[in-house]
mmCIF file of C-alpha atoms in Angstrom:
data_model
loop_
_atom_site.group_PDB
_atom_site.id
_atom_site.type_symbol
_atom_site.label_atom_id
_atom_site.label_comp_id
_atom_site.label_asym_id
_atom_site.label_seq_id
_atom_site.Cartn_x
_atom_site.Cartn_y
_atom_site.Cartn_z
ATOM 1 C CA SER A 8 46.716 -151.461 32.453
ATOM 2 C CA PHE A 9 45.830 -150.462 35.978
ATOM 3 C CA LEU A 10 42.312 -151.800 35.539
ATOM 4 C CA SER A 11 43.323 -155.328 34.536
ATOM 5 C CA ASN A 12 46.606 -155.620 36.458
ATOM 6 C CA PRO A 13 46.578 -153.194 39.394
ATOM 7 C CA SER A 14 49.179 -155.085 41.489
ATOM 8 C CA GLY A 15 51.527 -155.347 38.519
ATOM 9 C CA VAL A 16 51.289 -151.605 37.881
ATOM 10 C CA MET A 17 51.907 -150.875 41.583
ATOM 11 C CA GLU A 18 55.055 -152.942 41.430
ATOM 12 C CA VAL A 19 56.328 -150.703 38.628
ATOM 13 C CA PHE A 20 55.507 -147.560 40.566
ATOM 14 C CA ALA A 21 57.145 -148.988 43.715
ATOM 15 C CA LYS A 22 60.357 -149.488 41.702
ATOM 16 C CA PHE A 23 60.031 -145.941 40.304
ATOM 17 C CA ARG A 24 59.792 -144.605 43.838
ATOM 18 C CA GLU A 25 62.782 -146.664 44.951
ATOM 19 C CA TYR A 26 64.961 -145.258 42.148
ATOM 20 C CA ALA A 27 63.791 -141.690 42.821
ATOM 21 C CA HIS A 28 64.527 -141.814 46.536
ATOM 22 C CA ALA A 29 67.928 -143.370 45.817
ATOM 23 C CA GLY A 30 68.710 -140.522 43.438
ATOM 24 C CA THR A 31 68.928 -142.835 40.414
ATOM 25 C CA ASP A 32 67.840 -141.326 37.096
ATOM 26 C CA VAL A 33 65.033 -143.171 35.275
ATOM 27 C CA ILE A 34 64.326 -143.909 31.644
ATOM 28 C CA LEU A 35 60.718 -144.829 30.922
ATOM 29 C CA ASP A 36 61.383 -147.242 28.072
ATOM 30 C CA PHE A 37 58.105 -147.832 26.164
ATOM 31 C CA ARG A 38 59.787 -149.403 23.062
ATOM 32 C CA ALA A 39 58.833 -153.030 23.808
ATOM 33 C CA VAL A 40 55.647 -152.354 25.716
ATOM 34 C CA GLU A 41 52.753 -154.417 24.347
ATOM 35 C CA THR A 42 49.834 -152.787 26.217
ATOM 36 C CA ILE A 43 49.068 -149.284 27.406
ATOM 37 C CA THR A 44 45.607 -148.192 28.450
ATOM 38 C CA PRO A 45 44.493 -144.628 29.157
ATOM 39 C CA ASP A 46 43.514 -145.346 32.750
ATOM 40 C CA VAL A 47 47.101 -145.560 33.892
ATOM 41 C CA ILE A 48 48.271 -142.327 32.286
ATOM 42 C CA PRO A 49 47.201 -139.731 34.918
ATOM 43 C CA ILE A 50 48.751 -141.846 37.668
ATOM 44 C CA LEU A 51 52.003 -142.098 35.716
ATOM 45 C CA LEU A 52 52.064 -138.387 35.080
ATOM 46 C CA ALA A 53 51.485 -137.633 38.704
ATOM 47 C CA LYS A 54 54.412 -139.887 39.664
ATOM 48 C CA VAL A 55 56.655 -138.248 37.042
ATOM 49 C CA ASN A 56 55.644 -134.774 38.322
ATOM 50 C CA ASN A 57 56.420 -135.852 41.887
ATOM 51 C CA TYR A 58 59.816 -137.505 41.232
ATOM 52 C CA HIS A 59 61.282 -135.162 38.597
ATOM 53 C CA ARG A 60 62.353 -132.854 41.391
ATOM 54 C CA LEU A 61 64.568 -135.615 42.723
ATOM 55 C CA ILE A 62 65.976 -137.208 39.561
ATOM 56 C CA ASN A 63 66.208 -136.829 35.759
ATOM 57 C CA ILE A 64 63.417 -138.659 33.970
ATOM 58 C CA SER A 65 63.463 -139.392 30.247
ATOM 59 C CA GLY A 66 61.674 -141.851 28.012
ATOM 60 C CA THR A 67 61.235 -143.561 24.655
ATOM 61 C CA LYS A 68 58.215 -143.983 22.407
ATOM 62 C CA PRO A 69 56.432 -147.341 21.910
ATOM 63 C CA GLU A 70 57.347 -149.225 18.735
ATOM 64 C CA LYS A 71 53.714 -150.372 18.289
ATOM 65 C CA LYS A 72 51.951 -147.735 16.217
ATOM 66 C CA GLU A 73 48.594 -148.073 18.064
ATOM 67 C CA LEU A 74 50.273 -147.412 21.376
ATOM 68 C CA ASP A 75 52.177 -144.412 19.950
ATOM 69 C CA ASN A 76 48.857 -143.105 18.656
ATOM 70 C CA LEU A 77 47.229 -143.606 22.073
ATOM 71 C CA LEU A 78 49.911 -141.572 23.823
ATOM 72 C CA LEU A 79 49.485 -138.859 21.197
ATOM 73 C CA GLU A 80 45.666 -138.834 21.075
ATOM 74 C CA SER A 81 45.272 -139.056 24.864
ATOM 75 C CA GLY A 82 47.321 -135.854 25.302
ATOM 76 C CA PHE A 83 50.235 -137.632 27.053
ATOM 77 C CA TYR A 84 52.858 -136.443 24.536
ATOM 78 C CA LYS A 85 51.486 -132.854 24.738
ATOM 79 C CA MET A 86 51.698 -132.947 28.554
ATOM 80 C CA VAL A 87 55.299 -134.063 28.595
ATOM 81 C CA GLY A 88 56.324 -131.672 25.797
ATOM 82 C CA LEU A 89 56.818 -134.203 22.973
ATOM 83 C CA SER A 90 53.970 -132.760 20.856
ATOM 84 C CA LYS A 91 52.093 -129.530 20.409
ATOM 85 C CA ILE A 92 49.188 -131.225 18.630
ATOM 86 C CA LYS A 93 45.805 -130.801 20.282
ATOM 87 C CA SER A 94 43.978 -134.120 19.970
ATOM 88 C CA ASP A 95 40.261 -134.386 19.175
ATOM 89 C CA LYS A 96 40.187 -137.827 20.834
ATOM 90 C CA GLY A 97 40.899 -136.754 24.350
ATOM 91 C CA PHE A 98 42.946 -134.583 26.693
ATOM 92 C CA LEU A 99 44.824 -134.494 29.989
ATOM 93 C CA GLU A 100 44.538 -131.755 32.556
ATOM 94 C CA THR A 101 45.909 -131.125 36.007
ATOM 95 C CA HIS A 102 45.316 -128.589 38.757
ATOM 96 C CA LYS A 103 47.197 -127.817 41.881
ATOM 97 C CA SER A 104 44.712 -125.572 43.602
ATOM 98 C CA LYS A 105 41.392 -125.824 45.424
ATOM 99 C CA VAL A 106 39.561 -124.344 42.449
ATOM 100 C CA VAL A 107 36.875 -126.556 40.956
ATOM 101 C CA ASP A 108 37.273 -126.110 37.161
ATOM 102 C CA THR A 109 33.732 -125.932 35.887
ATOM 103 C CA GLU A 110 34.886 -124.903 32.352
ATOM 104 C CA LEU A 111 36.954 -128.067 32.135
ATOM 105 C CA ALA A 112 34.024 -130.159 33.296
ATOM 106 C CA VAL A 113 31.910 -128.614 30.475
ATOM 107 C CA GLN A 114 34.714 -129.308 27.968
ATOM 108 C CA ALA A 115 34.857 -132.941 29.100
ATOM 109 C CA ARG A 116 31.099 -133.303 28.889
ATOM 110 C CA LYS A 117 31.063 -131.892 25.331
ATOM 111 C CA LEU A 118 33.788 -134.235 24.165
ATOM 112 C CA ALA A 119 31.946 -137.262 25.623
ATOM 113 C CA ALA A 120 28.649 -136.093 24.187
ATOM 114 C CA GLU A 121 30.085 -135.652 20.730
ATOM 115 C CA LYS A 122 32.145 -138.847 20.662
ATOM 116 C CA SER A 123 29.651 -141.137 22.421
ATOM 117 C CA PHE A 124 26.331 -139.663 21.271
ATOM 118 C CA GLY A 125 27.190 -137.625 18.194
ATOM 119 C CA ASP A 126 25.875 -134.406 19.707
ATOM 120 C CA GLN A 127 28.181 -132.174 21.762
ATOM 121 C CA ASP A 128 25.194 -130.264 23.109
ATOM 122 C CA LYS A 129 23.645 -133.375 24.617
ATOM 123 C CA ARG A 130 23.329 -133.003 28.405
ATOM 124 C CA ILE A 131 24.898 -135.723 30.472
ATOM 125 C CA GLN A 132 24.128 -134.387 33.922
ATOM 126 C CA PRO A 133 25.642 -137.220 36.008
ATOM 127 C CA LEU A 134 28.927 -136.770 34.131
ATOM 128 C CA TYR A 135 29.278 -133.065 34.853
ATOM 129 C CA ARG A 136 28.281 -133.632 38.532
ATOM 130 C CA THR A 137 30.758 -136.518 38.886
ATOM 131 C CA LEU A 138 33.649 -134.385 37.579
ATOM 132 C CA ILE A 139 32.752 -131.594 39.972
ATOM 133 C CA GLU A 140 32.596 -134.026 42.886
ATOM 134 C CA CYS A 141 35.997 -135.492 42.003
ATOM 135 C CA MET A 142 37.688 -132.109 41.713
ATOM 136 C CA ALA A 143 36.167 -130.910 45.023
ATOM 137 C CA ASN A 144 37.221 -134.106 46.781
ATOM 138 C CA THR A 145 40.942 -133.516 46.296
ATOM 139 C CA HIS A 146 40.972 -131.415 49.491
ATOM 140 C CA LYS A 147 42.808 -132.902 52.461
ATOM 141 C CA HIS A 148 40.352 -133.718 55.223
ATOM 142 C CA ALA A 149 42.263 -132.562 58.294
ATOM 143 C CA SER A 150 40.570 -129.396 59.580
ATOM 144 C CA ASP A 151 43.892 -127.685 60.381
ATOM 145 C CA GLN A 152 45.385 -128.485 56.934
ATOM 146 C CA LYS A 153 45.307 -125.508 54.571
ATOM 147 C CA VAL A 154 47.095 -127.189 51.675
ATOM 148 C CA HIS A 155 44.970 -128.657 48.862
ATOM 149 C CA GLU A 156 46.120 -131.528 46.751
ATOM 150 C CA SER A 157 46.529 -131.687 42.962
ATOM 151 C CA TRP A 158 44.432 -133.756 40.599
ATOM 152 C CA TRP A 159 44.923 -135.260 37.146
ATOM 153 C CA LEU A 160 42.162 -135.974 34.714
ATOM 154 C CA SER A 161 42.288 -138.039 31.502
ATOM 155 C CA VAL A 162 39.400 -138.023 29.036
ATOM 156 C CA TYR A 163 39.701 -140.369 26.083
ATOM 157 C CA ASN A 164 37.451 -141.658 23.280
ATOM 158 C CA HIS A 165 38.405 -145.221 22.419
ATOM 159 C CA PRO A 166 39.074 -145.497 18.656
ATOM 160 C CA GLY A 167 36.307 -147.202 16.676
ATOM 161 C CA THR A 168 33.880 -147.130 19.598
ATOM 162 C CA LYS A 169 31.366 -144.822 21.281
ATOM 163 C CA ILE A 170 33.084 -145.346 24.631
ATOM 164 C CA THR A 171 34.573 -142.302 26.305
ATOM 165 C CA SER A 172 36.572 -143.101 29.431
ATOM 166 C CA PHE A 173 37.402 -140.870 32.369
ATOM 167 C CA SER A 174 40.370 -141.482 34.636
ATOM 168 C CA PHE A 175 40.738 -139.225 37.666
ATOM 169 C CA PHE A 176 43.612 -139.329 40.132
ATOM 170 C CA ASP A 177 44.267 -137.091 43.066
ATOM 171 C CA THR A 178 47.478 -137.069 45.069
ATOM 172 C CA GLY A 179 45.867 -136.699 48.485
ATOM 173 C CA ILE A 180 46.105 -139.014 51.459
ATOM 174 C CA GLY A 181 43.503 -141.450 50.138
ATOM 175 C CA ILE A 182 40.006 -142.444 51.153
ATOM 176 C CA PHE A 183 40.978 -144.691 54.041
ATOM 177 C CA LYS A 184 43.165 -142.105 55.738
ATOM 178 C CA SER A 185 40.707 -139.332 55.200
ATOM 179 C CA ALA A 186 37.222 -140.690 55.680
ATOM 180 C CA LYS A 187 35.553 -140.474 59.127
ATOM 181 C CA ILE A 188 35.521 -144.175 59.934
ATOM 182 C CA GLU A 189 33.464 -145.232 62.934
ATOM 183 C CA LYS A 190 35.560 -146.421 65.872
ATOM 184 C CA ILE A 191 34.198 -149.960 65.793
ATOM 185 C CA THR A 192 34.976 -150.277 62.044
ATOM 186 C CA LYS A 193 38.465 -148.874 62.475
ATOM 187 C CA PHE A 194 39.082 -151.271 65.364
ATOM 188 C CA ALA A 195 37.815 -154.178 63.329
ATOM 189 C CA VAL A 196 40.097 -153.317 60.374
ATOM 190 C CA LYS A 197 43.112 -153.243 62.664
ATOM 191 C CA LEU A 198 42.216 -156.678 63.905
ATOM 192 C CA GLY A 199 41.860 -157.945 60.341
ATOM 193 C CA LEU A 200 38.223 -158.725 60.796
ATOM 194 C CA LYS A 201 37.197 -156.352 57.974
ATOM 195 C CA SER A 202 39.032 -155.231 54.831
ATOM 196 C CA ASN A 203 39.232 -151.759 53.385
ATOM 197 C CA GLY A 204 37.017 -153.191 50.661
ATOM 198 C CA ASP A 205 34.277 -153.534 53.242
ATOM 199 C CA VAL A 206 34.942 -149.997 54.428
ATOM 200 C CA LEU A 207 34.760 -148.676 50.845
ATOM 201 C CA LYS A 208 31.364 -150.325 50.385
ATOM 202 C CA ARG A 209 30.109 -148.549 53.493
ATOM 203 C CA ILE A 210 31.398 -145.223 52.254
ATOM 204 C CA LEU A 211 29.664 -145.682 48.906
ATOM 205 C CA GLU A 212 26.474 -146.594 50.714
ATOM 206 C CA GLY A 213 26.800 -143.330 52.678
ATOM 207 C CA LYS A 214 27.272 -145.068 56.035
ATOM 208 C CA ILE A 215 30.637 -143.406 56.604
ATOM 209 C CA THR A 216 30.612 -139.650 55.977
ATOM 210 C CA SER A 217 33.171 -136.885 55.562
ATOM 211 C CA SER A 218 34.964 -135.300 58.469
ATOM 212 C CA THR A 219 34.976 -131.782 57.029
ATOM 213 C CA GLY A 220 32.408 -129.187 56.067
ATOM 214 C CA LEU A 221 33.945 -128.530 52.631
ATOM 215 C CA PRO A 222 31.461 -128.275 49.674
ATOM 216 C CA TYR A 223 30.441 -131.552 48.041
ATOM 217 C CA ARG A 224 32.086 -133.675 50.793
ATOM 218 C CA GLY A 225 30.236 -136.727 52.030
ATOM 219 C CA LYS A 226 27.824 -136.871 49.131
ATOM 220 C CA GLY A 227 30.496 -137.281 46.439
ATOM 221 C CA LEU A 228 31.279 -140.985 46.391
ATOM 222 C CA PRO A 229 27.825 -142.193 47.366
ATOM 223 C CA LYS A 230 26.288 -140.086 44.568
ATOM 224 C CA ILE A 231 28.837 -141.381 42.026
ATOM 225 C CA TYR A 232 28.035 -144.942 43.054
ATOM 226 C CA SER A 233 24.318 -144.256 42.820
ATOM 227 C CA ASP A 234 24.759 -142.920 39.251
ATOM 228 C CA TYR A 235 26.724 -146.031 38.400
ATOM 229 C CA LYS A 236 24.017 -148.279 39.833
ATOM 230 C CA ALA A 237 21.479 -146.371 37.709
ATOM 231 C CA ASN A 238 23.650 -147.155 34.614
ATOM 232 C CA SER A 239 24.343 -143.464 33.982
ATOM 233 C CA LEU A 240 28.069 -144.169 34.520
ATOM 234 C CA LYS A 241 29.542 -147.468 33.390
ATOM 235 C CA LYS A 242 32.443 -149.665 34.463
ATOM 236 C CA LEU A 243 33.190 -147.933 37.757
ATOM 237 C CA CYS A 244 36.579 -148.670 39.342
ATOM 238 C CA ILE A 245 37.932 -147.063 42.497
ATOM 239 C CA ALA A 246 41.391 -147.412 44.077
ATOM 240 C CA ALA A 247 42.748 -145.824 47.244
ATOM 241 C CA ASN A 248 45.613 -146.606 49.625
ATOM 242 C CA ASP A 249 45.886 -150.451 49.529
ATOM 243 C CA THR A 250 42.556 -151.280 47.864
ATOM 244 C CA PHE A 251 41.407 -151.589 44.255
ATOM 245 C CA ALA A 252 37.726 -152.224 43.484
ATOM 246 C CA ASP A 253 36.079 -153.110 40.149
ATOM 247 C CA PHE A 254 32.347 -152.817 40.659
ATOM 248 C CA ASP A 255 31.440 -154.406 37.271
ATOM 249 C CA THR A 256 33.082 -157.661 38.322
ATOM 250 C CA GLY A 257 32.687 -157.292 42.073
ATOM 251 C CA THR A 258 36.422 -157.723 42.419
ATOM 252 C CA PHE A 259 38.317 -156.228 45.413
ATOM 253 C CA VAL A 260 42.077 -156.462 45.297
ATOM 254 C CA VAL A 261 44.489 -155.768 48.158
ATOM 255 C CA LEU A 262 47.364 -153.910 46.527
ATOM 256 C CA ASN A 263 50.938 -154.808 47.310
ATOM 257 C CA ASP A 264 51.876 -151.145 47.790
ATOM 258 C CA GLU A 265 50.213 -147.886 48.827
ATOM 259 C CA LEU A 266 48.713 -145.867 46.007
ATOM 260 C CA ASN A 267 49.066 -142.621 47.956
ATOM 261 C CA GLY A 268 45.963 -141.047 46.548
ATOM 262 C CA THR A 269 42.554 -141.832 45.186
ATOM 263 C CA PHE A 270 41.790 -143.077 41.656
ATOM 264 C CA LEU A 271 38.422 -143.246 39.935
ATOM 265 C CA TYR A 272 37.599 -144.622 36.487
ATOM 266 C CA TRP A 273 34.312 -144.707 34.634
ATOM 267 C CA GLU A 274 32.960 -144.785 31.120
ATOM 268 C CA ILE A 275 30.234 -143.045 29.159
ATOM 269 C CA SER A 276 28.520 -144.823 26.222
ATOM 270 C CA PRO A 277 25.059 -145.057 24.633
ATOM 271 C CA ASN A 278 24.519 -148.704 25.583
#
């Protein structure tokens, strides 16, 4: 679970990267795994997608039936070609272009509305807006950079609950290498006087804005945070570069490796 053990997950991904760069084939052995949570799946798929050009990657299924079901119902097996079944519990999607997929955002809203509120036509405006913000924010910030990064979205209704979770991961350069950080803040970080956790708080408060004129930029993260504070989005977690933040617990963790991207997690539920 990336949410409960971000540093442990980063250690696994660091080892994955080490094998890939050394040209060593990898088997993702899930047989004895005791815990898998949907939040980690889009990050794992992004890593697999990145490294499969360098090495052969294969895997095994978990022996625990509930974990096998999670990988099926989340859309993981369908994404890696192990199943053609379309799950009604959730789905995974990825895009490699600058296009903001409004149809996918509507699909995600309908699934959450049906599973969490029993009415697929229920409007959950902050959810739709949040998804659009996340998709738009996968652009690289540098003004001379024409390439746009890919993003991975996992939507999953947790069995036996009215909780629908959203995990969004983009493979860009990360918040702390892309945000327009004031000179004094950047200088302070380099001196170790402030952490990236402090910088993230300032970004969410809207005190550090975007460095591009792209649509949605600058308002995205502050607006998402505002919706979370209003309880429209629940259990907000954000990770980027070397920082993981859980805003429910107020926990900020310095990761032992670079995430190389930006990760957001939130939940939708009636209560």
